MMTF fields as JSON, N, C-alpha, C and O atoms, coordinates in Angstrom:
{
  "mmtfVersion": "1.0.0",
  "mmtfProducer": "UNKNOWN",
  "numBonds": 427,
  "numAtoms": 428,
  "numGroups": 107,
  "numChains": 1,
  "numModels": 1,
  "chainsPerModel": [1],
  "groupsPerChain": [107],
  "chainIdList": ["A"],
  "bondAtomList": [4, 2, 8, 6, 12, 10, 16, 14, 20, 18, 24, 22, 28, 26, 32, 30, 36, 34, 40, 38, 44, 42, 48, 46, 52, 50, 56, 54, 60, 58, 64, 62, 68, 66, 72, 70, 76, 74, 80, 78, 84, 82, 88, 86, 92, 90, 96, 94, 100, 98, 104, 102, 108, 106, 112, 110, 116, 114, 120, 118, 124, 122, 128, 126, 132, 130, 136, 134, 140, 138, 144, 142, 148, 146, 152, 150, 156, 154, 160, 158, 164, 162, 168, 166, 172, 170, 176, 174, 180, 178, 184, 182, 188, 186, 192, 190, 196, 194, 200, 198, 204, 202, 208, 206, 212, 210, 216, 214, 220, 218, 224, 222, 228, 226, 232, 230, 236, 234, 240, 238, 244, 242, 248, 246, 252, 250, 256, 254, 260, 258, 264, 262, 268, 266, 272, 270, 276, 274, 280, 278, 284, 282, 288, 286, 292, 290, 296, 294, 300, 298, 304, 302, 308, 306, 312, 310, 316, 314, 320, 318, 324, 322, 328, 326, 332, 330, 336, 334, 340, 338, 344, 342, 348, 346, 352, 350, 356, 354, 360, 358, 364, 362, 368, 366, 372, 370, 376, 374, 380, 378, 384, 382, 388, 386, 392, 390, 396, 394, 400, 398, 404, 402, 408, 406, 412, 410, 416, 414, 420, 418, 424, 422],
  "bondOrderList": [1, 1, 1, 1, 1, 1, 1, 1, 1, 1, 1, 1, 1, 1, 1, 1, 1, 1, 1, 1, 1, 1, 1, 1, 1, 1, 1, 1, 1, 1, 1, 1, 1, 1, 1, 1, 1, 1, 1, 1, 1, 1, 1, 1, 1, 1, 1, 1, 1, 1, 1, 1, 1, 1, 1, 1, 1, 1, 1, 1, 1, 1, 1, 1, 1, 1, 1, 1, 1, 1, 1, 1, 1, 1, 1, 1, 1, 1, 1, 1, 1, 1, 1, 1, 1, 1, 1, 1, 1, 1, 1, 1, 1, 1, 1, 1, 1, 1, 1, 1, 1, 1, 1, 1, 1, 1],
  "groupList": [{"groupName": "MET", "atomNameList": ["N", "CA", "C", "O"], "elementList": ["N", "C", "C", "O"], "formalChargeList": [0, 0, 0, 0], "bondAtomList": [1, 0, 2, 1, 3, 2], "bondOrderList": [1, 1, 2], "singleLetterCode": "M", "chemCompType": "L-PEPTIDE LINKING"}, {"groupName": "LEU", "atomNameList": ["N", "CA", "C", "O"], "elementList": ["N", "C", "C", "O"], "formalChargeList": [0, 0, 0, 0], "bondAtomList": [1, 0, 2, 1, 3, 2], "bondOrderList": [1, 1, 2], "singleLetterCode": "L", "chemCompType": "L-PEPTIDE LINKING"}, {"groupName": "PRO", "atomNameList": ["N", "CA", "C", "O"], "elementList": ["N", "C", "C", "O"], "formalChargeList": [0, 0, 0, 0], "bondAtomList": [1, 0, 2, 1, 3, 2], "bondOrderList": [1, 1, 2], "singleLetterCode": "P", "chemCompType": "L-PEPTIDE LINKING"}, {"groupName": "GLY", "atomNameList": ["N", "CA", "C", "O"], "elementList": ["N", "C", "C", "O"], "formalChargeList": [0, 0, 0, 0], "bondAtomList": [1, 0, 2, 1, 3, 2], "bondOrderList": [1, 1, 2], "singleLetterCode": "G", "chemCompType": "PEPTIDE LINKING"}, {"groupName": "VAL", "atomNameList": ["N", "CA", "C", "O"], "elementList": ["N", "C", "C", "O"], "formalChargeList": [0, 0, 0, 0], "bondAtomList": [1, 0, 2, 1, 3, 2], "bondOrderList": [1, 1, 2], "singleLetterCode": "V", "chemCompType": "L-PEPTIDE LINKING"}, {"groupName": "ALA", "atomNameList": ["N", "CA", "C", "O"], "elementList": ["N", "C", "C", "O"], "formalChargeList": [0, 0, 0, 0], "bondAtomList": [1, 0, 2, 1, 3, 2], "bondOrderList": [1, 1, 2], "singleLetterCode": "A", "chemCompType": "L-PEPTIDE LINKING"}, {"groupName": "ASP", "atomNameList": ["N", "CA", "C", "O"], "elementList": ["N", "C", "C", "O"], "formalChargeList": [0, 0, 0, 0], "bondAtomList": [1, 0, 2, 1, 3, 2], "bondOrderList": [1, 1, 2], "singleLetterCode": "D", "chemCompType": "L-PEPTIDE LINKING"}, {"groupName": "GLU", "atomNameList": ["N", "CA", "C", "O"], "elementList": ["N", "C", "C", "O"], "formalChargeList": [0, 0, 0, 0], "bondAtomList": [1, 0, 2, 1, 3, 2], "bondOrderList": [1, 1, 2], "singleLetterCode": "E", "chemCompType": "L-PEPTIDE LINKING"}, {"groupName": "SER", "atomNameList": ["N", "CA", "C", "O"], "elementList": ["N", "C", "C", "O"], "formalChargeList": [0, 0, 0, 0], "bondAtomList": [1, 0, 2, 1, 3, 2], "bondOrderList": [1, 1, 2], "singleLetterCode": "S", "chemCompType": "L-PEPTIDE LINKING"}, {"groupName": "ARG", "atomNameList": ["N", "CA", "C", "O"], "elementList": ["N", "C", "C", "O"], "formalChargeList": [0, 0, 0, 0], "bondAtomList": [1, 0, 2, 1, 3, 2], "bondOrderList": [1, 1, 2], "singleLetterCode": "R", "chemCompType": "L-PEPTIDE LINKING"}, {"groupName": "THR", "atomNameList": ["N", "CA", "C", "O"], "elementList": ["N", "C", "C", "O"], "formalChargeList": [0, 0, 0, 0], "bondAtomList": [1, 0, 2, 1, 3, 2], "bondOrderList": [1, 1, 2], "singleLetterCode": "T", "chemCompType": "L-PEPTIDE LINKING"}, {"groupName": "CYS", "atomNameList": ["N", "CA", "C", "O"], "elementList": ["N", "C", "C", "O"], "formalChargeList": [0, 0, 0, 0], "bondAtomList": [1, 0, 2, 1, 3, 2], "bondOrderList": [1, 1, 2], "singleLetterCode": "C", "chemCompType": "L-PEPTIDE LINKING"}, {"groupName": "PHE", "atomNameList": ["N", "CA", "C", "O"], "elementList": ["N", "C", "C", "O"], "formalChargeList": [0, 0, 0, 0], "bondAtomList": [1, 0, 2, 1, 3, 2], "bondOrderList": [1, 1, 2], "singleLetterCode": "F", "chemCompType": "L-PEPTIDE LINKING"}, {"groupName": "HIS", "atomNameList": ["N", "CA", "C", "O"], "elementList": ["N", "C", "C", "O"], "formalChargeList": [0, 0, 0, 0], "bondAtomList": [1, 0, 2, 1, 3, 2], "bondOrderList": [1, 1, 2], "singleLetterCode": "H", "chemCompType": "L-PEPTIDE LINKING"}, {"groupName": "GLN", "atomNameList": ["N", "CA", "C", "O"], "elementList": ["N", "C", "C", "O"], "formalChargeList": [0, 0, 0, 0], "bondAtomList": [1, 0, 2, 1, 3, 2], "bondOrderList": [1, 1, 2], "singleLetterCode": "Q", "chemCompType": "L-PEPTIDE LINKING"}, {"groupName": "TYR", "atomNameList": ["N", "CA", "C", "O"], "elementList": ["N", "C", "C", "O"], "formalChargeList": [0, 0, 0, 0], "bondAtomList": [1, 0, 2, 1, 3, 2], "bondOrderList": [1, 1, 2], "singleLetterCode": "Y", "chemCompType": "L-PEPTIDE LINKING"}, {"groupName": "ILE", "atomNameList": ["N", "CA", "C", "O"], "elementList": ["N", "C", "C", "O"], "formalChargeList": [0, 0, 0, 0], "bondAtomList": [1, 0, 2, 1, 3, 2], "bondOrderList": [1, 1, 2], "singleLetterCode": "I", "chemCompType": "L-PEPTIDE LINKING"}, {"groupName": "TRP", "atomNameList": ["N", "CA", "C", "O"], "elementList": ["N", "C", "C", "O"], "formalChargeList": [0, 0, 0, 0], "bondAtomList": [1, 0, 2, 1, 3, 2], "bondOrderList": [1, 1, 2], "singleLetterCode": "W", "chemCompType": "L-PEPTIDE LINKING"}],
  "groupTypeList": [0, 1, 2, 3, 4, 5, 4, 6, 7, 8, 1, 1, 0, 9, 1, 4, 9, 9, 5, 3, 9, 10, 4, 5, 9, 2, 5, 1, 7, 11, 12, 7, 0, 1, 1, 6, 3, 3, 10, 2, 13, 14, 5, 9, 1, 10, 4, 1, 5, 5, 1, 10, 15, 1, 1, 1, 2, 4, 6, 1, 16, 2, 6, 12, 1, 2, 5, 16, 3, 12, 3, 6, 6, 0, 4, 5, 1, 10, 5, 1, 1, 8, 1, 11, 3, 9, 13, 1, 10, 2, 7, 16, 9, 9, 9, 5, 14, 8, 9, 1, 6, 9, 17, 12, 2, 10, 8],
  "groupIdList": [1, 2, 3, 4, 5, 6, 7, 8, 9, 10, 11, 12, 13, 14, 15, 16, 17, 18, 19, 20, 21, 22, 23, 24, 25, 26, 27, 28, 29, 30, 31, 32, 33, 34, 35, 36, 37, 38, 39, 40, 41, 42, 43, 44, 45, 46, 47, 48, 49, 50, 51, 52, 53, 54, 55, 56, 57, 58, 59, 60, 61, 62, 63, 64, 65, 66, 67, 68, 69, 70, 71, 72, 73, 74, 75, 76, 77, 78, 79, 80, 81, 82, 83, 84, 85, 86, 87, 88, 89, 90, 91, 92, 93, 94, 95, 96, 97, 98, 99, 100, 101, 102, 103, 104, 105, 106, 107],
  "secStructList": [7, 7, 6, 6, 7, 7, 7, 7, 2, 2, 2, 2, 2, 2, 2, 2, 2, 2, 2, 7, 2, 2, 2, 2, 2, 2, 2, 2, 2, 2, 2, 2, 2, 2, 2, 7, 6, 6, 1, 7, 2, 2, 2, 2, 2, 2, 2, 2, 2, 2, 2, 2, 2, 2, 2, 7, 1, 1, 7, 1, 1, 7, 6, 6, 1, 6, 6, 6, 6, 6, 2, 2, 2, 2, 2, 2, 2, 2, 2, 2, 2, 2, 2, 2, 4, 4, 4, 7, 7, 2, 2, 2, 2, 2, 2, 2, 2, 2, 2, 2, 2, 2, 2, 1, 7, 7, 7],
  "xCoordList": [-17.923, -16.601, -16.87, -18.021, -15.794, -15.977, -16.257, -15.643, -17.208, -17.312, -15.928, -15.068, -15.741, -14.557, -13.21, -12.141, -13.286, -12.01, -11.996, -12.922, -10.881, -10.71, -9.604, -8.646, -9.798, -8.921, -8.335, -9.101, -6.758, -6.292, -5.902, -4.974, -6.728, -6.565, -5.349, -4.818, -4.881, -3.58, -2.37, -1.422, -2.519, -1.274, -1.264, -0.214, -2.395, -2.569, -2.177, -1.496, -2.498, -2.143, -0.599, -0.03, 0.077, 1.49, 2.291, 3.279, 1.667, 2.298, 2.242, 3.149, 1.032, 0.656, 1.444, 1.989, 1.565, 2.079, 3.58, 4.135, 4.194, 5.704, 5.702, 6.676, 4.812, 4.932, 4.675, 5.309, 3.661, 3.441, 2.088, 1.44, 1.703, 0.321, 0.101, -0.979, 1.202, 1.247, 0.707, -0.068, 1.141, 0.691, -0.589, -1.502, -0.652, -1.793, -3.132, -3.978, -3.378, -4.586, -5.092, -6.163, -4.42, -4.978, -5.211, -6.209, -4.275, -4.375, -5.751, -6.631, -5.997, -7.168, -8.396, -9.322, -8.357, -9.479, -9.713, -10.863, -8.737, -8.818, -9.472, -10.388, -8.931, -9.575, -10.965, -11.812, -11.205, -12.76, -13.551, -14.749, -12.9, -13.769, -13.986, -15.07, -12.993, -13.226, -14.201, -14.887, -14.262, -15.424, -16.763, -17.802, -16.69, -18.153, -19.147, -18.832, -20.175, -21.135, -21.713, -22.31, -21.474, -21.855, -20.916, -21.252, -19.649, -18.67, -18.978, -19.117, -19.06, -19.233, -18.07, -16.934, -18.584, -17.658, -16.414, -15.373, -16.474, -15.243, -14.302, -13.125, -14.755, -13.901, -13.31, -12.144, -14.131, -13.521, -12.493, -11.474, -12.551, -11.494, -10.144, -9.107, -10.253, -9.292, -8.586, -7.368, -9.348, -8.904, -8.092, -6.927, -8.608, -7.969, -6.769, -5.854, -6.757, -5.286, -4.207, -3.003, -4.727, -3.86, -3.423, -2.202, -4.1, -3.927, -2.917, -1.955, -3.26, -2.428, -0.987, -0.057, -0.781, 0.553, 1.303, 2.441, 0.445, 0.899, 1.376, 2.393, 0.725, 1.117, 2.035, 2.489, 2.321, 3.494, 4.789, 5.195, 5.491, 6.925, 7.908, 8.821, 7.6, 8.485, 7.838, 6.877, 8.28, 7.543, 8.733, 9.888, 8.352, 9.215, 10.242, 11.4, 9.914, 11.05, 10.923, 9.872, 11.809, 11.598, 11.296, 11.863, 10.356, 9.675, 10.889, 10.936, 11.712, 12.762, 13.702, 14.503, 13.799, 14.713, 14.303, 13.181, 15.038, 14.801, 14.283, 14.907, 13.281, 12.931, 12.13, 11.005, 12.659, 11.933, 11.184, 10.545, 11.3, 10.801, 9.298, 8.734, 8.691, 7.02, 6.768, 5.605, 7.622, 7.33, 6.432, 5.565, 6.605, 5.941, 4.532, 3.555, 4.554, 3.187, 2.461, 1.343, 2.867, 2.029, 1.573, 0.426, 2.422, 2.164, 0.988, -0.067, 1.145, -0.153, -1.5, -2.601, -1.345, -2.531, -3.015, -4.235, -2.142, -2.689, -3.258, -4.301, -2.711, -3.542, -4.801, -5.822, -4.796, -6.058, -6.963, -8.011, -6.743, -7.687, -8.313, -9.488, -7.287, -7.72, -8.557, -9.196, -8.518, -9.354, -10.658, -11.61, -10.772, -11.854, -12.429, -13.418, -11.906, -12.173, -13.548, -14.1, -14.313, -15.73, -16.573, -17.688, -15.877, -16.731, -16.179, -16.626, -15.472, -14.893, -15.94, -15.834, -16.931, -17.994, -17.395, -16.365, -18.111, -17.822, -17.846, -17.061, -18.776, -18.71, -17.529, -16.966, -17.142, -15.79, -14.759, -13.923, -14.624, -13.507, -13.607, -12.589, -14.785, -15.067, -14.438, -13.724, -14.976, -14.476, -12.875, -12.195, -12.31, -11.003, -10.107, -9.03, -10.768, -10.217, -10.28, -9.296, -11.394, -11.474, -10.605, -9.996, -10.427, -9.226, -8.068, -7.369, -7.735, -6.266, -6.177, -5.099, -7.187, -6.841, -6.765, -6.128, -7.318, -7.27, -5.847, -5.325, -5.308, -4.004, -2.805, -1.73, -3.077, -2.123, -2.523, -2.664, -2.755, -3.051, -2.342, -1.117, -2.852, -2.273, -1.766, -0.832, -2.476, -2.067, -0.855, -0.501],
  "yCoordList": [213.167, 214.172, 215.319, 215.62, 216.01, 217.241, 218.411, 218.435, 219.306, 220.485, 221.184, 221.366, 221.546, 222.295, 221.434, 221.967, 220.227, 219.424, 218.552, 217.757, 218.638, 217.882, 216.888, 217.196, 215.668, 214.548, 214.296, 214.135, 214.268, 213.84, 212.275, 211.789, 211.701, 210.054, 209.606, 208.536, 210.409, 210.012, 210.069, 209.286, 211.197, 211.317, 210.086, 209.49, 209.761, 208.588, 207.356, 206.558, 207.081, 205.948, 205.885, 204.859, 206.911, 206.9, 206.484, 205.75, 207.127, 206.789, 205.227, 204.57, 204.887, 203.302, 202.441, 201.442, 202.771, 201.916, 201.725, 200.668, 202.742, 202.898, 202.154, 201.458, 202.268, 201.687, 200.183, 199.46, 199.706, 198.438, 198.111, 198.933, 196.835, 196.301, 196.45, 196.793, 196.169, 196.12, 197.545, 197.571, 198.614, 199.972, 200.257, 200.832, 199.831, 200.264, 199.977, 200.868, 198.557, 198.171, 199.12, 199.704, 199.288, 200.326, 201.609, 202.263, 202.031, 203.701, 203.511, 204.327, 202.61, 202.55, 202.426, 203.236, 201.582, 201.585, 202.901, 203.34, 203.598, 204.964, 205.816, 206.56, 205.712, 206.759, 206.556, 207.44, 205.247, 204.889, 205.206, 205.467, 205.195, 205.668, 207.174, 207.676, 207.839, 209.37, 209.631, 210.653, 208.838, 209.267, 208.695, 209.072, 207.77, 207.263, 208.255, 208.86, 208.305, 209.367, 208.9, 209.679, 207.69, 207.28, 207.471, 207.223, 207.933, 208.149, 209.562, 210.563, 209.458, 210.774, 211.677, 211.323, 213.082, 214.101, 213.904, 213.82, 213.813, 213.805, 212.763, 213.071, 211.539, 210.393, 210.948, 210.729, 211.624, 211.882, 212.938, 212.793, 213.912, 214.907, 214.154, 214.463, 212.941, 212.254, 211.632, 211.757, 210.946, 210.047, 211.195, 210.98, 212.242, 213.313, 213.825, 214.116, 213.967, 214.389, 213.167, 213.377, 212.014, 210.834, 210.712, 210.652, 210.665, 210.663, 211.769, 211.581, 213.036, 214.119, 213.797, 214.042, 213.338, 212.895, 211.839, 211.929, 210.962, 210.001, 210.533, 210.044, 211.577, 212.08, 213.22, 213.702, 213.675, 214.73, 214.154, 213.135, 214.883, 214.56, 214.361, 213.536, 215.212, 215.276, 214.788, 215.411, 213.64, 213.076, 212.495, 212.633, 211.763, 211.358, 210.52, 210.595, 209.771, 208.72, 208.957, 208.518, 209.58, 209.793, 208.485, 207.427, 208.645, 207.549, 206.816, 205.596, 207.632, 206.952, 206.217, 205.636, 206.096, 205.146, 203.626, 203.262, 202.852, 201.527, 200.69, 200.81, 199.905, 199.043, 199.791, 199.389, 200.858, 201.582, 202.87, 203.447, 203.271, 204.621, 204.622, 205.636, 203.489, 203.68, 203.263, 203.403, 202.784, 202.49, 203.448, 202.969, 204.641, 205.624, 205.866, 206.158, 205.706, 205.77, 204.619, 204.879, 203.401, 202.119, 202.548, 202.324, 203.105, 203.328, 204.298, 204.062, 205.32, 206.242, 205.607, 205.878, 204.766, 204.052, 203.151, 203.023, 202.375, 201.364, 202.208, 201.812, 203.279, 204.085, 204.627, 204.658, 205.067, 205.61, 204.591, 204.845, 203.302, 202.271, 201.834, 201.502, 201.889, 201.479, 202.589, 202.301, 203.863, 205.049, 205.15, 205.63, 204.647, 204.855, 203.589, 203.589, 202.46, 201.102, 200.865, 200.22, 201.265, 201.097, 201.389, 200.892, 202.474, 203.031, 202.24, 202.661, 201.379, 200.642, 199.383, 198.302, 199.746, 198.777, 197.739, 197.982, 196.532, 195.642, 196.17, 195.703, 197.196, 197.905, 198.745, 198.771, 199.387, 200.16, 199.32, 199.671, 198.241, 197.233, 196.586, 196.165, 196.498, 195.734, 196.828, 196.543, 198.158, 199.048, 199.287, 199.426, 199.329, 199.297, 198.194, 198.415, 196.857, 195.697, 195.972, 195.728, 196.463, 196.52, 197.501, 197.247, 198.63, 199.555, 199.017, 199.114, 198.299, 197.695, 196.669, 196.536, 196.004, 194.893, 195.714, 195.189, 196.908, 197.634, 198.443, 198.85, 198.638, 199.444, 198.466, 198.781, 197.185, 196.128, 194.96, 193.999, 194.806, 193.6, 192.447, 192.551, 191.295, 190.136, 189.286, 188.485, 189.594, 188.728, 189.238, 188.573],
  "zCoordList": [254.861, 254.841, 255.678, 255.991, 256.075, 256.873, 255.712, 254.645, 256.066, 255.436, 255.025, 255.886, 253.779, 253.295, 253.315, 253.018, 253.638, 253.515, 252.333, 252.177, 251.351, 250.264, 250.626, 251.336, 250.091, 250.491, 249.01, 248.061, 248.849, 247.647, 247.749, 248.396, 247.048, 247.214, 246.543, 246.84, 245.624, 244.737, 245.688, 245.633, 246.667, 247.513, 248.545, 248.786, 249.099, 249.906, 249.226, 249.871, 248.034, 247.106, 247.032, 247.405, 246.579, 246.35, 247.599, 247.555, 248.929, 250.131, 250.652, 251.163, 250.391, 250.887, 250.003, 250.474, 248.633, 247.837, 248.022, 247.722, 248.507, 248.876, 250.335, 250.622, 251.095, 252.337, 252.412, 253.182, 251.532, 251.477, 252.112, 252.76, 251.874, 252.392, 253.861, 254.34, 254.575, 256.032, 256.633, 257.589, 256.046, 256.31, 255.683, 256.275, 254.42, 253.44, 254.137, 254.211, 254.732, 255.258, 256.379, 256.211, 257.439, 258.502, 257.983, 258.288, 257.155, 256.449, 255.727, 256.003, 254.916, 254.047, 255.165, 255.13, 255.956, 256.765, 257.342, 257.338, 257.848, 258.415, 257.542, 257.891, 256.164, 255.092, 254.944, 255.076, 254.638, 254.599, 255.741, 255.637, 256.897, 257.951, 257.89, 258.186, 257.523, 257.507, 256.22, 256.222, 255.262, 254.17, 254.496, 253.953, 255.407, 255.719, 256.522, 257.547, 255.994, 256.465, 257.96, 258.703, 258.237, 259.541, 260.607, 261.765, 260.292, 261.523, 261.999, 261.295, 263.342, 264.163, 263.892, 263.574, 264.092, 263.587, 264.203, 263.551, 265.62, 266.575, 265.974, 265.788, 265.659, 265.19, 263.821, 263.492, 263.11, 261.799, 261.993, 261.319, 262.734, 263.236, 263.491, 262.906, 264.591, 265.023, 263.844, 263.712, 262.965, 261.562, 260.855, 260.521, 260.654, 259.752, 260.141, 259.371, 261.626, 262.242, 262.068, 261.922, 262.1, 262.062, 260.649, 260.504, 259.648, 258.174, 257.793, 257.048, 258.431, 258.113, 258.588, 257.82, 259.639, 260.252, 259.194, 258.734, 258.995, 257.778, 256.578, 256.085, 255.964, 254.846, 254.837, 253.8, 256.121, 256.172, 255.915, 256.474, 254.983, 254.62, 255.915, 255.926, 256.976, 258.074, 259.212, 259.664, 259.798, 261.069, 261.803, 261.4, 263.026, 264.031, 263.461, 263.87, 262.593, 262.02, 260.442, 259.976, 259.513, 258.118, 257.437, 257.708, 256.532, 256.073, 255.092, 254.934, 254.558, 253.659, 254.245, 253.512, 255.55, 256.264, 255.948, 256.299, 255.394, 255.26, 256.453, 257.507, 256.42, 257.477, 258.517, 258.816, 259.079, 260.177, 259.936, 260.815, 258.725, 258.217, 258.543, 258.955, 258.351, 258.508, 259.923, 260.303, 260.766, 262.189, 263.033, 263.764, 262.954, 263.558, 263.017, 263.707, 261.699, 261.013, 261.578, 262.023, 261.652, 262.169, 263.642, 264.028, 264.353, 265.812, 265.687, 266.276, 264.973, 264.895, 264.264, 264.743, 263.187, 262.914, 263.77, 263.869, 264.533, 265.522, 266.657, 267.177, 267.079, 268.336, 267.734, 268.419, 266.466, 265.888, 266.017, 266.61, 265.511, 265.405, 266.737, 266.895, 267.734, 268.983, 269.759, 270.77, 269.234, 269.749, 269.122, 269.738, 267.715, 266.659, 266.281, 265.548, 266.712, 266.029, 266.24, 265.349, 267.302, 267.261, 266.319, 266.16, 265.459, 264.267, 263.094, 262.026, 262.994, 261.852, 261.677, 262.256, 260.792, 260.475, 259.474, 258.846, 259.35, 258.307, 256.891, 256.065, 256.541, 255.237, 255.054, 253.96, 255.979, 255.896, 255.674, 254.842, 256.258, 256.124, 254.741, 254.192, 254.179, 252.929, 251.708, 250.747, 252.121, 251.057, 251.205, 250.189, 252.461, 252.466, 251.808, 251.253, 251.964, 251.342, 249.809, 249.112, 249.296, 247.854, 247.365, 246.325, 247.952, 247.715, 247.585, 246.577, 248.786, 248.759, 247.566, 246.988, 247.215, 246.192, 244.871, 243.957, 244.655, 243.424, 243.525, 242.488, 244.65, 244.628, 244.561, 244.05, 245.144, 245.216, 244.639, 245.395, 243.382, 242.533, 242.772, 242.714, 243.046, 243.368, 242.04, 242.034, 241.086, 239.878, 238.95, 237.977]
}
């Protein structure tokens, strides 16, 4: 984690639950990349900026709009993963999937 930066996991959980699994998977991969000690500092800053955009209540397309509200968030996450994807390890993917399964139980 970045020194002096606190992450409110419950805020992220509320957002991705509202957005659904499609937005949740890349958001959680980015979140796990942020938490991972092996992620370079510059990549963490980029991830932090994208997750901050995702969590802001005011953005390009308001999240409360049905069907399109999370479109800009998906674009931001996709761009982030294309920029920082080389730091997305199998272990980070596994942790993100585990968190996704806990937040979106299938049974």
